[in-house]
Amino acid sequence: IIALLGINYQVDSSEKCRRAITEVCSKTTNDELSIESLPSLVHARRLEEPIPKALVGGEFENSDFWETNGKLLRDAWKEYHQERKILSPMNNTYLFSPEEFDIDAMIHPHLARAVANAWNSPGHASESIVRKQFKQVTPDGAVFSTQLIQPLHVQALREEIDAIEASGLPTRRPNGMNRYGHIFDEGIDGAVALPSLNRY
């Protein structure tokens, strides 16, 4: 998904995000963020995440660890969402708070209208309008491009990805070719279960 959206993820941006969240955390009271209020999040952050090493079959690497801690991590992502709700009013580094992350407004309106029209009134005419939203970018016609997400929301999506890196939670690698990517599927143990991204 990151590659398809053209998101150039930078490690240094996640470090800035992590430092910002740490600074804001220091300003909250113990009652707002504590082991009693967010027990799964606290415990999950204490897990020692396995280091990805396999070049083949990476999706199955350390499967025992992910299966054992699957439920804990799912619960921790839900609590992390709550933590961000507490912190977001005090942290002006985000474009949108987690509650303002409007998925429906992300898709470019021209494309959204064309797809909705083709869905509601299928036929050559409506499908042709959808095709016109795509631009051929290679001579052989094998690659097309379109403005899927509006620029402002691309930045918001980047912030959500930064939030994953700043969470302090272990995340399972997608496959052997990608050691530091993320899986967005709540049904898979070790996947990212951040509600705002899963809605997307």
Coordinates of C-alpha atoms in Angstrom, one line a residue:
I1 CA 0.0 0.0 0.0
I2 CA 2.9 2.4 0.7
A3 CA 4.5 1.8 -2.6
L4 CA 1.2 2.2 -4.5
L5 CA 0.5 5.5 -2.9
G6 CA 4.0 6.8 -3.6
I7 CA 4.7 7.5 0.0
N8 CA 8.4 7.9 0.6
Y9 CA 8.7 6.9 4.2
Q10 CA 11.7 8.4 6.0
V11 CA 13.1 7.0 9.3
D12 CA 14.0 10.4 10.6
S13 CA 10.4 11.6 10.4
S14 CA 9.4 8.7 12.7
E15 CA 12.1 9.7 15.1
K16 CA 10.7 13.2 15.2
C17 CA 7.2 11.9 15.7
R18 CA 8.4 9.6 18.5
R19 CA 10.2 12.4 20.3
A20 CA 7.1 14.6 20.0
I21 CA 4.8 12.0 21.5
T22 CA 7.4 11.3 24.3
E23 CA 7.5 15.0 25.1
V24 CA 3.7 15.2 25.2
C25 CA 3.5 12.1 27.3
S26 CA 5.7 13.7 29.9
K27 CA 3.1 16.5 30.3
T28 CA 0.2 14.2 31.0
T29 CA -0.9 13.0 34.4
N30 CA -0.4 9.4 35.7
D31 CA -4.1 9.0 35.7
E32 CA -4.4 9.7 32.0
L33 CA -1.7 7.3 30.8
S34 CA -1.0 4.5 33.2
I35 CA -0.6 0.7 33.4
E36 CA -4.1 0.6 34.9
S37 CA -5.8 2.5 32.1
L38 CA -3.8 1.1 29.2
P39 CA -2.5 -2.3 30.5
S40 CA -2.1 -4.1 27.1
L41 CA -0.3 -1.2 25.6
V42 CA 2.2 -1.0 28.5
H43 CA 2.8 -4.7 28.4
A44 CA 3.1 -4.9 24.6
R45 CA 5.7 -2.2 24.6
R46 CA 7.8 -4.3 27.0
L47 CA 7.9 -7.2 24.5
E48 CA 11.3 -7.9 22.9
E49 CA 10.5 -7.9 19.2
P50 CA 12.3 -10.5 17.1
I51 CA 14.9 -9.2 14.7
P52 CA 13.9 -10.1 11.0
K53 CA 16.6 -12.1 9.4
A54 CA 15.1 -14.6 6.9
L55 CA 15.5 -13.8 3.2
V56 CA 12.9 -16.4 2.2
G57 CA 9.5 -17.1 3.9
G58 CA 9.7 -13.9 6.0
E59 CA 6.0 -14.0 6.6
F60 CA 6.4 -17.1 8.6
E61 CA 9.5 -16.0 10.6
N62 CA 9.0 -16.1 14.4
S63 CA 5.4 -17.2 13.9
D64 CA 5.4 -18.6 17.5
F65 CA 6.1 -15.1 18.9
W66 CA 3.3 -13.5 16.9
E67 CA 0.7 -16.2 17.6
T68 CA 1.5 -16.1 21.3
N69 CA 1.2 -12.3 21.5
G70 CA -1.5 -11.8 18.8
K71 CA -4.4 -10.9 21.2
L72 CA -2.2 -8.8 23.4
L73 CA -1.1 -6.7 20.3
R74 CA -4.6 -6.3 19.0
D75 CA -5.7 -5.0 22.4
A76 CA -2.6 -2.8 22.5
W77 CA -3.4 -1.1 19.2
K78 CA -6.9 -0.3 20.4
E79 CA -5.4 1.3 23.5
Y80 CA -2.8 3.1 21.5
H81 CA -5.7 4.7 19.5
Q82 CA -7.1 5.8 22.9
E83 CA -3.7 7.2 23.9
R84 CA -3.5 9.2 20.7
K85 CA -6.9 10.6 21.4
I86 CA -5.6 11.8 24.8
L87 CA -2.5 13.3 23.4
S88 CA -3.7 14.8 20.2
P89 CA -5.3 18.0 21.7
M90 CA -1.8 18.8 23.2
N91 CA 0.2 17.8 20.1
N92 CA 0.0 20.2 17.2
T93 CA 2.3 18.1 15.0
Y94 CA -0.6 16.2 13.4
L95 CA -2.7 17.5 10.5
F96 CA -5.8 15.6 11.8
S97 CA -6.5 14.0 15.2
P98 CA -7.4 10.3 15.0
E99 CA -11.1 11.2 15.3
E100 CA -10.8 13.7 12.4
F101 CA -9.2 11.3 10.0
D102 CA -12.0 11.4 7.4
I103 CA -11.6 8.4 5.1
D104 CA -14.4 9.3 2.8
A105 CA -12.9 12.7 2.0
M106 CA -9.5 11.2 1.1
I107 CA -10.4 10.0 -2.4
H108 CA -10.1 12.6 -5.2
P109 CA -13.7 13.8 -5.8
H110 CA -13.5 13.4 -9.6
L111 CA -12.5 9.7 -9.3
A112 CA -14.9 9.1 -6.5
R113 CA -17.9 10.5 -8.5
A114 CA -16.9 8.5 -11.6
V115 CA -16.6 5.2 -9.7
A116 CA -19.9 5.8 -7.8
N117 CA -21.7 6.5 -11.0
A118 CA -20.3 3.4 -12.7
W119 CA -21.3 1.3 -9.7
N120 CA -24.8 2.7 -9.6
S121 CA -25.3 2.8 -13.4
P122 CA -23.0 0.2 -14.9
G123 CA -22.4 0.4 -18.7
H124 CA -19.9 1.4 -21.4
A125 CA -20.6 5.1 -20.9
S126 CA -20.1 5.2 -17.1
E127 CA -17.0 2.9 -17.3
S128 CA -15.5 5.1 -20.0
I129 CA -15.7 8.1 -17.6
V130 CA -13.8 6.0 -15.0
R131 CA -11.1 5.2 -17.6
K132 CA -10.7 8.8 -18.5
Q133 CA -9.5 9.4 -14.9
F134 CA -6.4 7.4 -15.6
K135 CA -3.4 8.5 -17.7
Q136 CA -1.2 6.1 -19.6
V137 CA 2.4 6.6 -18.5
T138 CA 4.2 3.9 -20.6
P139 CA 4.2 3.4 -24.4
D140 CA 3.0 -0.2 -24.1
G141 CA 0.0 0.7 -22.1
A142 CA 1.0 -1.5 -19.2
V143 CA 1.1 1.3 -16.6
F144 CA -1.5 3.9 -15.8
S145 CA -1.7 6.6 -13.1
T146 CA -4.4 8.6 -11.4
Q147 CA -4.8 11.0 -8.5
L148 CA -6.2 8.5 -6.0
I149 CA -5.8 10.5 -2.8
Q150 CA -5.9 14.2 -2.3
P151 CA -2.5 15.8 -1.4
L152 CA -3.5 17.0 2.0
H153 CA -4.7 13.5 2.9
V154 CA -1.5 11.9 1.6
Q155 CA 0.3 13.9 4.3
A156 CA -2.3 12.7 6.8
L157 CA -1.8 9.1 5.8
R158 CA 2.0 9.6 6.2
E159 CA 1.3 10.8 9.7
E160 CA -0.6 7.7 10.5
I161 CA 2.3 5.6 9.3
D162 CA 4.7 7.7 11.4
A163 CA 2.4 7.0 14.3
I164 CA 2.9 3.3 13.8
E165 CA 6.7 3.7 14.1
A166 CA 6.3 6.0 17.2
S167 CA 3.9 3.5 18.9
G168 CA 6.7 1.4 20.4
L169 CA 4.7 -1.8 19.4
P170 CA 6.2 -4.8 17.7
T171 CA 5.0 -5.2 14.1
R172 CA 5.2 -8.3 11.9
R173 CA 7.0 -8.1 8.5
P174 CA 4.9 -8.7 5.4
N175 CA 7.3 -11.1 3.6
G176 CA 10.9 -12.1 3.0
M177 CA 11.6 -9.1 0.7
N178 CA 10.4 -6.5 3.2
R179 CA 11.9 -6.5 6.6
Y180 CA 10.5 -3.2 7.9
G181 CA 7.1 -2.9 6.2
H182 CA 3.7 -3.4 7.9
I183 CA 0.7 -5.6 7.5
F184 CA -2.7 -3.9 7.7
D185 CA -5.0 -6.8 8.6
E186 CA -6.5 -7.3 12.0
G187 CA -7.0 -11.0 11.3
I188 CA -3.2 -11.7 11.2
D189 CA -1.3 -12.0 14.4
G190 CA 1.3 -9.2 14.7
A191 CA -0.3 -7.0 12.1
V192 CA -1.0 -3.3 12.6
A193 CA -4.5 -2.9 14.0
L194 CA -4.7 0.9 14.2
P195 CA -8.4 1.7 13.8
S196 CA -7.9 4.8 11.6
L197 CA -5.7 2.9 9.1
N198 CA -7.9 -0.2 9.1
R199 CA -10.9 2.0 8.2
Y200 CA -9.0 3.2 5.2

